[in-house]
Amino acid sequence: MTDRPTAGRFEGREHRLPVRVYYEDTDFTGLVYHANYVRYFERGRSDCLRLMGVGHAELLDGDQPMAFVVSKMNLTFLKPARIDDELVVRTWYEAVKGPRLLIAQEIVRGDDAPTQSVLCRAEVEVVCIHMDGRPRRPTKTLVEKVRPWLAEERKT
């Protein structure tokens, strides 16, 4: 056993990150505040990249420093999460198109697929940028690290 935080795990090309709902995540009704779903999705995308071998610090420290910014996010709220819920953030990196990475995500409650309840869905587009904010294509190394996890029909 280790005291290190988990970065989740892969099941096929799906990344799964467990998240617990704490009091601080909820509003006065005891339900997860809507903006916190965005935070959970961010953790899922970041830890998915981390397990692919792409660290944010490494992107900033490279010979061609770069970062990612969210350019589009479409959220669909289906059911509320509540304090003490055990959630899983599911992430799929779908495609790399020029400077853009297309990502699908879900937050579910429950461990077993037949009993999972989808609470929120996200369609996300992130853009790779130079440190001055201009879009740029991701490096060949970054694309090679992400490629095995992309949807087969959309590999570029």
Coordinates of N, CA, C and O in Angstrom, one line a residue:
M1 N 0.8 -1.2 0.0 CA 0.0 0.0 0.0 C 0.9 1.2 0.0 O 2.0 1.3 0.6
T2 N 0.4 2.3 -0.6 CA 1.1 3.5 -0.7 C 0.2 4.7 -0.3 O -1.0 4.6 -0.4
D3 N 0.9 5.8 0.1 CA 0.2 7.0 0.5 C 0.1 7.9 -0.7 O -0.5 9.0 -0.6
R4 N 0.6 7.5 -1.9 CA 0.5 8.4 -3.1 C -0.9 8.5 -3.6 O -1.6 7.5 -3.6
P5 N -1.3 9.6 -4.1 CA -2.7 9.7 -4.7 C -2.8 8.9 -5.9 O -1.8 8.7 -6.6
T6 N -3.9 8.4 -6.2 CA -4.1 7.6 -7.4 C -4.3 8.5 -8.6 O -4.9 9.6 -8.5
A7 N -3.9 8.0 -9.8 CA -4.1 8.7 -11.1 C -5.2 7.9 -11.8 O -5.4 8.1 -13.0
G8 N -5.9 7.0 -11.1 CA -6.9 6.1 -11.8 C -6.3 5.0 -12.5 O -5.1 4.6 -12.3
R9 N -7.0 4.5 -13.5 CA -6.6 3.3 -14.2 C -7.2 3.3 -15.6 O -8.3 4.0 -15.8
F10 N -6.7 2.5 -16.5 CA -7.3 2.3 -17.8 C -8.0 1.0 -17.8 O -7.6 0.0 -17.3
E11 N -9.2 1.0 -18.5 CA -9.9 -0.3 -18.8 C -10.1 -0.1 -20.3 O -11.0 0.7 -20.8
G12 N -9.3 -0.9 -21.1 CA -9.4 -0.6 -22.6 C -8.8 0.8 -22.8 O -7.8 1.2 -22.3
R13 N -9.5 1.5 -23.6 CA -9.1 2.9 -23.9 C -9.8 3.9 -23.0 O -9.6 5.1 -23.1
E14 N -10.6 3.4 -22.0 CA -11.3 4.3 -21.1 C -10.5 4.5 -19.8 O -10.0 3.5 -19.2
H15 N -10.3 5.7 -19.4 CA -9.6 6.0 -18.2 C -10.7 6.2 -17.1 O -11.7 6.8 -17.3
R16 N -10.4 5.6 -15.9 CA -11.4 5.7 -14.8 C -10.7 6.3 -13.6 O -9.7 5.7 -13.1
L17 N -11.3 7.4 -13.1 CA -10.7 8.0 -11.9 C -11.8 8.1 -10.8 O -12.8 8.7 -11.0
P18 N -11.5 7.4 -9.7 CA -12.5 7.5 -8.5 C -12.4 8.8 -7.9 O -11.3 9.4 -7.7
V19 N -13.6 9.4 -7.5 CA -13.7 10.6 -6.8 C -14.7 10.5 -5.7 O -15.8 9.9 -5.9
R20 N -14.4 11.0 -4.5 CA -15.4 11.0 -3.4 C -16.0 12.4 -3.3 O -15.3 13.4 -3.5
V21 N -17.3 12.5 -3.0 CA -17.9 13.8 -2.8 C -17.8 14.2 -1.4 O -18.2 13.5 -0.5
Y22 N -17.2 15.4 -1.1 CA -17.0 15.9 0.2 C -18.0 17.0 0.5 O -18.5 17.6 -0.5
Y23 N -18.1 17.4 1.7 CA -19.0 18.5 2.1 C -18.7 19.8 1.3 O -19.6 20.5 0.8
E24 N -17.4 20.1 1.1 CA -17.0 21.3 0.4 C -17.4 21.3 -1.1 O -17.4 22.3 -1.7
D25 N -17.8 20.1 -1.6 CA -18.2 20.0 -3.0 C -19.7 20.3 -3.2 O -20.2 20.5 -4.3
T26 N -20.4 20.4 -2.1 CA -21.9 20.6 -2.2 C -22.3 22.0 -1.9 O -21.6 22.8 -1.4
D27 N -23.6 22.3 -2.4 CA -24.2 23.5 -2.1 C -25.1 23.4 -0.8 O -25.1 22.4 -0.2
F28 N -25.9 24.4 -0.5 CA -26.7 24.3 0.7 C -27.7 23.2 0.7 O -28.3 22.9 1.7
T29 N -28.0 22.6 -0.5 CA -29.0 21.6 -0.6 C -28.4 20.2 -0.3 O -29.1 19.2 -0.2
G30 N -27.1 20.1 -0.2 CA -26.4 18.8 -0.1 C -26.1 18.2 -1.4 O -25.6 17.0 -1.4
L31 N -26.3 18.8 -2.5 CA -26.0 18.3 -3.8 C -24.7 18.9 -4.3 O -24.4 20.0 -3.9
V32 N -24.0 18.2 -5.2 CA -22.8 18.7 -5.7 C -23.1 20.0 -6.5 O -24.0 20.0 -7.4
Y33 N -22.3 21.1 -6.2 CA -22.5 22.3 -6.9 C -22.1 22.1 -8.4 O -21.1 21.5 -8.7
H34 N -22.8 22.7 -9.3 CA -22.6 22.4 -10.8 C -21.2 22.7 -11.2 O -20.7 21.9 -12.1
A35 N -20.5 23.7 -10.8 CA -19.2 24.0 -11.2 C -18.2 22.9 -10.8 O -17.1 22.7 -11.5
N36 N -18.5 22.1 -9.8 CA -17.5 21.1 -9.3 C -17.5 19.9 -10.3 O -16.5 19.2 -10.3
Y37 N -18.5 19.7 -11.1 CA -18.4 18.7 -12.1 C -17.3 19.0 -13.1 O -16.6 18.1 -13.6
V38 N -17.1 20.3 -13.4 CA -16.1 20.7 -14.3 C -14.7 20.4 -13.7 O -13.8 20.0 -14.4
R39 N -14.6 20.6 -12.4 CA -13.3 20.3 -11.7 C -13.1 18.7 -11.7 O -11.9 18.3 -12.0
Y40 N -14.1 17.9 -11.5 CA -13.9 16.5 -11.6 C -13.5 16.1 -13.0 O -12.6 15.2 -13.2
F41 N -14.1 16.7 -14.0 CA -13.7 16.4 -15.4 C -12.3 16.8 -15.7 O -11.5 16.1 -16.4
E42 N -11.8 17.9 -15.2 CA -10.4 18.4 -15.3 C -9.5 17.3 -14.7 O -8.5 17.0 -15.3
R43 N -9.8 16.9 -13.5 CA -8.9 15.9 -12.9 C -8.9 14.6 -13.8 O -7.8 14.0 -13.9
G44 N -10.0 14.2 -14.3 CA -10.0 13.0 -15.2 C -9.1 13.2 -16.4 O -8.4 12.3 -16.7
R45 N -9.2 14.3 -17.1 CA -8.4 14.6 -18.3 C -6.9 14.6 -17.9 O -6.1 14.0 -18.6
S46 N -6.6 15.3 -16.8 CA -5.2 15.4 -16.4 C -4.6 14.1 -16.0 O -3.5 13.8 -16.4
D47 N -5.3 13.3 -15.2 CA -4.8 12.1 -14.8 C -4.7 11.0 -15.9 O -3.9 10.2 -15.9
C48 N -5.7 11.1 -16.8 CA -5.6 10.3 -18.0 C -4.3 10.6 -18.8 O -3.6 9.7 -19.1
L49 N -4.0 11.9 -19.0 CA -2.8 12.2 -19.7 C -1.6 11.7 -18.9 O -0.6 11.2 -19.5
R50 N -1.6 11.9 -17.6 CA -0.5 11.5 -16.8 C -0.2 10.0 -17.0 O 1.0 9.6 -17.1
L51 N -1.2 9.2 -17.0 CA -1.0 7.7 -17.2 C -0.6 7.4 -18.6 O 0.0 6.4 -18.9
M52 N -0.9 8.3 -19.6 CA -0.4 8.1 -20.9 C 1.1 8.5 -21.0 O 1.7 8.3 -22.1
G53 N 1.6 9.1 -20.0 CA 3.0 9.5 -20.0 C 3.2 11.0 -20.4 O 4.3 11.4 -20.7
V54 N 2.1 11.8 -20.3 CA 2.2 13.2 -20.6 C 1.9 14.0 -19.3 O 0.8 14.0 -18.8
G55 N 2.9 14.6 -18.7 CA 2.7 15.4 -17.5 C 2.7 16.9 -17.9 O 3.4 17.3 -18.8
H56 N 1.9 17.6 -17.2 CA 1.8 19.1 -17.5 C 3.1 19.8 -17.2 O 3.5 20.7 -18.0
A57 N 3.8 19.4 -16.1 CA 5.1 20.1 -15.8 C 6.1 19.8 -16.9 O 6.8 20.7 -17.3
E58 N 6.1 18.6 -17.5 CA 7.0 18.2 -18.6 C 6.7 19.1 -19.8 O 7.6 19.5 -20.5
L59 N 5.4 19.3 -20.1 CA 5.0 20.2 -21.2 C 5.6 21.6 -21.1 O 6.0 22.2 -22.1
L60 N 5.6 22.1 -19.9 CA 6.0 23.5 -19.6 C 7.6 23.6 -19.6 O 8.1 24.6 -20.0
D61 N 8.2 22.5 -19.3 CA 9.7 22.5 -19.1 C 10.4 22.0 -20.4 O 11.6 22.1 -20.5
G62 N 9.7 21.6 -21.4 CA 10.3 21.1 -22.6 C 11.0 22.2 -23.4 O 10.9 23.3 -23.1
D63 N 11.7 21.7 -24.5 CA 12.4 22.7 -25.4 C 11.4 23.5 -26.2 O 11.8 24.6 -26.7
Q64 N 10.2 23.1 -26.3 CA 9.1 23.8 -26.9 C 7.9 23.9 -26.0 O 6.9 23.2 -26.1
P65 N 8.0 24.8 -24.9 CA 7.0 24.8 -23.9 C 5.6 25.0 -24.5 O 5.4 25.7 -25.4
M66 N 4.6 24.2 -23.9 CA 3.3 24.3 -24.4 C 2.3 24.0 -23.3 O 2.7 23.5 -22.2
A67 N 1.1 24.2 -23.5 CA 0.0 24.0 -22.5 C -1.3 23.6 -23.3 O -1.3 23.7 -24.5
F68 N -2.3 23.3 -22.5 CA -3.6 23.0 -23.1 C -4.6 24.1 -22.5 O -4.5 24.4 -21.3
V69 N -5.5 24.5 -23.3 CA -6.7 25.3 -22.8 C -8.0 24.7 -23.3 O -8.0 24.2 -24.4
V70 N -9.0 24.8 -22.5 CA -10.3 24.3 -23.0 C -10.9 25.4 -23.9 O -11.0 26.5 -23.5
S71 N -11.3 25.0 -25.1 CA -11.9 25.9 -26.0 C -13.4 25.7 -26.1 O -14.1 26.6 -26.5
K72 N -13.9 24.5 -25.9 CA -15.3 24.2 -25.9 C -15.6 23.1 -24.8 O -14.8 22.2 -24.6
M73 N -16.7 23.3 -24.2 CA -17.2 22.2 -23.3 C -18.7 22.2 -23.3 O -19.3 23.3 -23.0
N74 N -19.3 21.1 -23.6 CA -20.7 20.9 -23.6 C -21.1 20.0 -22.4 O -20.7 18.8 -22.5
L75 N -21.8 20.4 -21.4 CA -22.2 19.6 -20.3 C -23.7 19.3 -20.3 O -24.5 20.1 -20.7
T76 N -24.0 18.0 -20.0 CA -25.3 17.6 -19.9 C -25.5 17.0 -18.5 O -24.9 16.0 -18.1
F77 N -26.3 17.7 -17.6 CA -26.5 17.2 -16.3 C -27.7 16.3 -16.3 O -28.8 16.7 -16.7
L78 N -27.6 15.1 -15.8 CA -28.7 14.1 -15.8 C -29.2 13.8 -14.4 O -30.5 13.7 -14.3
K79 N -28.4 13.7 -13.4 CA -28.8 13.3 -12.1 C -27.8 14.0 -11.1 O -26.7 14.2 -11.4
P80 N -28.3 14.3 -9.9 CA -27.3 15.0 -9.0 C -26.5 13.9 -8.2 O -26.8 12.8 -8.0
A81 N -25.3 14.4 -7.8 CA -24.4 13.7 -6.9 C -24.6 14.3 -5.6 O -24.9 15.5 -5.4
R82 N -24.4 13.5 -4.5 CA -24.6 13.9 -3.2 C -23.4 13.7 -2.3 O -22.5 12.9 -2.6
I83 N -23.4 14.3 -1.1 CA -22.3 14.2 -0.2 C -22.0 12.7 0.1 O -23.0 11.9 0.2
D84 N -20.8 12.3 0.2 CA -20.3 10.9 0.4 C -20.5 10.0 -0.8 O -20.0 8.8 -0.7
D85 N -21.0 10.4 -1.9 CA -21.1 9.5 -3.1 C -19.7 9.1 -3.5 O -18.8 9.9 -3.4
E86 N -19.6 7.9 -4.0 CA -18.4 7.4 -4.7 C -18.6 7.5 -6.1 O -19.5 6.8 -6.7
L87 N -17.9 8.4 -6.8 CA -18.1 8.6 -8.2 C -16.9 8.1 -9.0 O -15.8 7.9 -8.5
V88 N -17.1 7.9 -10.3 CA -16.0 7.6 -11.2 C -16.1 8.5 -12.4 O -17.1 8.7 -13.0
V89 N -15.0 9.2 -12.7 CA -14.9 10.0 -13.9 C -14.3 9.2 -15.0 O -13.2 8.7 -14.9
R90 N -15.1 9.0 -16.0 CA -14.7 8.2 -17.2 C -14.3 9.1 -18.3 O -15.0 10.0 -18.7
T91 N -13.1 8.9 -18.9 CA -12.6 9.8 -19.9 C -12.1 9.0 -21.1 O -11.4 7.9 -21.0
W92 N -12.4 9.5 -22.3 CA -12.0 8.9 -23.6 C -11.4 10.0 -24.4 O -12.1 10.9 -24.8
Y93 N -10.1 9.9 -24.8 CA -9.5 10.8 -25.7 C -9.9 10.3 -27.1 O -9.5 9.2 -27.5
E94 N -10.7 11.1 -27.8 CA -11.3 10.6 -29.1 C -10.4 10.9 -30.3 O -10.3 10.0 -31.2
A95 N -9.8 12.1 -30.4 CA -9.1 12.4 -31.7 C -8.2 13.6 -31.4 O -8.4 14.4 -30.5
V96 N -7.1 13.6 -32.3 CA -6.2 14.8 -32.4 C -6.5 15.3 -33.8 O -6.3 14.6 -34.8
K97 N -6.9 16.6 -33.8 CA -7.1 17.3 -35.1 C -6.4 18.6 -35.1 O -6.9 19.5 -34.5
G98 N -5.3 18.7 -35.8 CA -4.5 19.9 -35.8 C -4.1 20.2 -34.3 O -3.5 19.3 -33.6
P99 N -4.3 21.4 -33.8 CA -4.0 21.7 -32.4 C -5.0 21.2 -31.4 O -4.8 21.3 -30.2
R100 N -6.1 20.6 -31.9 CA -7.3 20.3 -31.0 C -7.2 18.8 -30.6 O -6.9 17.9 -31.4
L101 N -7.6 18.6 -29.3 CA -7.8 17.2 -28.8 C -9.3 17.2 -28.5 O -9.8 18.0 -27.7
L102 N -10.0 16.1 -29.0 CA -11.4 16.0 -28.7 C -11.6 14.9 -27.6 O -11.0 13.8 -27.8
I103 N -12.4 15.1 -26.6 CA -12.4 14.3 -25.4 C -13.9 14.1 -25.0 O -14.7 15.0 -25.0
A104 N -14.3 12.9 -24.7 CA -15.6 12.6 -24.2 C -15.4 12.1 -22.7 O -14.5 11.4 -22.4
Q105 N -16.4 12.6 -21.9 CA -16.3 12.2 -20.4 C -17.7 12.0 -19.9 O -18.7 12.5 -20.3
E106 N -17.7 11.2 -18.8 CA -18.9 10.9 -18.0 C -18.5 10.8 -16.5 O -17.4 10.4 -16.2
I107 N -19.4 11.3 -15.7 CA -19.3 11.0 -14.3 C -20.4 10.0 -13.9 O -21.6 10.3 -14.2
V108 N -20.0 8.9 -13.3 CA -21.0 7.9 -12.9 C -20.9 7.6 -11.4 O -19.9 7.9 -10.8
R109 N -22.0 7.1 -10.9 CA -22.1 6.6 -9.5 C -22.2 5.1 -9.6 O -23.0 4.6 -10.3
G110 N -21.4 4.4 -8.8 CA -21.4 3.0 -8.8 C -20.2 2.4 -9.5 O -19.7 2.9 -10.4
D111 N -19.8 1.2 -9.0 CA -18.7 0.5 -9.5 C -19.0 -0.5 -10.7 O -18.2 -0.6 -11.6
D112 N -20.1 -1.1 -10.6 CA -20.4 -2.2 -11.6 C -21.2 -1.6 -12.8 O -22.2 -0.9 -12.6
A113 N -20.7 -1.9 -14.0 CA -21.4 -1.4 -15.2 C -22.9 -1.5 -15.2 O -23.6 -0.5 -15.5
P114 N -23.5 -2.6 -14.8 CA -24.9 -2.7 -14.9 C -25.7 -1.8 -14.0 O -26.8 -1.4 -14.2
T115 N -25.0 -1.4 -12.9 CA -25.7 -0.5 -11.9 C -25.2 0.9 -11.9 O -25.7 1.7 -11.2
Q116 N -24.3 1.2 -12.8 CA -23.8 2.6 -12.9 C -24.9 3.5 -13.3 O -25.7 3.2 -14.2
S117 N -24.9 4.7 -12.7 CA -25.8 5.7 -13.1 C -25.1 6.9 -13.6 O -24.3 7.5 -12.8
V118 N -25.3 7.3 -14.8 CA -24.6 8.4 -15.4 C -25.2 9.7 -14.8 O -26.4 9.9 -14.9
L119 N -24.4 10.5 -14.2 CA -24.8 11.8 -13.6 C -24.6 13.0 -14.5 O -25.4 13.9 -14.6
C120 N -23.5 13.0 -15.2 CA -23.2 14.1 -16.1 C -22.3 13.7 -17.2 O -21.5 12.8 -17.1
R121 N -22.5 14.3 -18.4 CA -21.7 14.0 -19.6 C -21.0 15.3 -20.1 O -21.6 16.3 -19.9
A122 N -19.9 15.1 -20.7 CA -19.1 16.3 -21.2 C -18.5 15.9 -22.5 O -18.0 14.9 -22.7
E123 N -18.7 16.9 -23.5 CA -17.9 16.8 -24.7 C -17.0 18.0 -24.7 O -17.4 19.1 -24.5
V124 N -15.7 17.7 -24.8 CA -14.7 18.7 -24.5 C -13.7 18.8 -25.7 O -13.3 17.8 -26.3
E125 N -13.3 20.1 -26.0 CA -12.3 20.3 -27.0 C -11.2 21.1 -26.3 O -11.5 22.2 -25.7
V126 N -10.0 20.6 -26.3 CA -8.9 21.4 -25.7 C -7.9 21.7 -26.9 O -7.9 21.0 -27.9
V127 N -7.3 22.8 -26.8 CA -6.3 23.3 -27.8 C -5.0 23.4 -27.2 O -4.8 23.9 -26.1
C128 N -4.0 22.8 -27.9 CA -2.6 22.9 -27.6 C -2.1 24.3 -28.0 O -2.4 24.8 -29.1
I129 N -1.4 25.0 -27.0 CA -1.0 26.4 -27.3 C 0.5 26.6 -27.0 O 1.0 25.9 -26.2
H130 N 1.1 27.6 -27.7 CA 2.4 28.2 -27.3 C 2.1 28.9 -26.0 O 1.0 29.3 -25.6
M131 N 3.2 29.2 -25.3 CA 3.0 29.9 -24.0 C 2.6 31.4 -24.2 O 2.1 32.0 -23.2
D132 N 2.6 31.9 -25.4 CA 2.0 33.2 -25.6 C 0.5 33.2 -26.0 O -0.1 34.2 -26.3
G133 N -0.1 32.0 -26.0 CA -1.5 31.8 -26.2 C -1.9 31.4 -27.6 O -3.1 31.1 -27.9
R134 N -0.9 31.4 -28.5 CA -1.3 31.1 -29.9 C -1.4 29.5 -30.0 O -0.7 28.8 -29.4
P135 N -2.4 29.1 -30.8 CA -2.6 27.6 -31.1 C -1.3 27.1 -31.7 O -0.6 27.7 -32.5
R136 N -1.1 25.8 -31.4 CA 0.1 25.1 -32.1 C -0.3 23.6 -32.2 O -1.1 23.1 -31.4
R137 N 0.3 22.9 -33.1 CA 0.1 21.5 -33.1 C 0.9 20.8 -32.0 O 2.0 21.3 -31.6
P138 N 0.4 19.8 -31.4 CA 1.1 19.1 -30.4 C 2.4 18.5 -31.0 O 2.4 18.2 -32.2
T139 N 3.4 18.3 -30.2 CA 4.6 17.7 -30.7 C 4.4 16.2 -31.1 O 3.4 15.6 -30.7
K140 N 5.2 15.7 -31.9 CA 5.2 14.3 -32.4 C 5.2 13.4 -31.2 O 4.4 12.4 -31.2
T141 N 6.0 13.7 -30.2 CA 6.1 12.8 -29.1 C 4.8 12.8 -28.3 O 4.4 11.7 -27.9
L142 N 4.1 13.9 -28.1 CA 2.9 13.9 -27.4 C 1.8 13.1 -28.2 O 1.1 12.3 -27.6
V143 N 1.8 13.3 -29.5 CA 0.8 12.6 -30.3 C 1.1 11.1 -30.2 O 0.1 10.3 -30.1
E144 N 2.3 10.7 -30.2 CA 2.7 9.2 -30.1 C 2.2 8.7 -28.8 O 1.8 7.5 -28.7
K145 N 2.3 9.4 -27.7 CA 1.9 9.0 -26.4 C 0.4 8.8 -26.3 O -0.1 8.0 -25.6
V146 N -0.4 9.7 -27.0 CA -1.8 9.7 -26.9 C -2.4 8.7 -27.9 O -3.5 8.2 -27.7
R147 N -1.8 8.5 -29.1 CA -2.3 7.8 -30.2 C -2.9 6.4 -29.8 O -4.0 6.0 -30.2
P148 N -2.2 5.6 -28.9 CA -2.8 4.3 -28.6 C -4.2 4.3 -27.9 O -4.9 3.3 -27.9
W149 N -4.5 5.5 -27.4 CA -5.8 5.6 -26.6 C -6.9 6.3 -27.4 O -8.0 6.4 -26.9
L150 N -6.6 6.7 -28.6 CA -7.6 7.3 -29.4 C -8.6 6.3 -30.0 O -8.2 5.2 -30.3
A151 N -9.8 6.8 -30.4 CA -10.8 5.9 -31.0 C -10.2 5.5 -32.4 O -9.6 6.3 -33.1
E152 N -10.2 4.2 -32.7 CA -9.6 3.6 -33.9 C -10.0 4.4 -35.2 O -9.1 4.6 -36.0
E153 N -11.2 4.6 -35.3 CA -11.7 5.2 -36.6 C -11.3 6.7 -36.7 O -11.4 7.3 -37.8
R154 N -10.7 7.3 -35.7 CA -10.4 8.7 -35.7 C -8.9 9.0 -35.6 O -8.5 10.1 -35.5
K155 N -8.1 8.0 -35.6 CA -6.7 8.2 -35.4 C -6.1 9.1 -36.5 O -6.5 8.9 -37.7
T156 N -5.3 10.1 -36.2 CA -4.7 11.0 -37.2 C -3.2 11.0 -37.1 O -2.6 10.6 -36.1

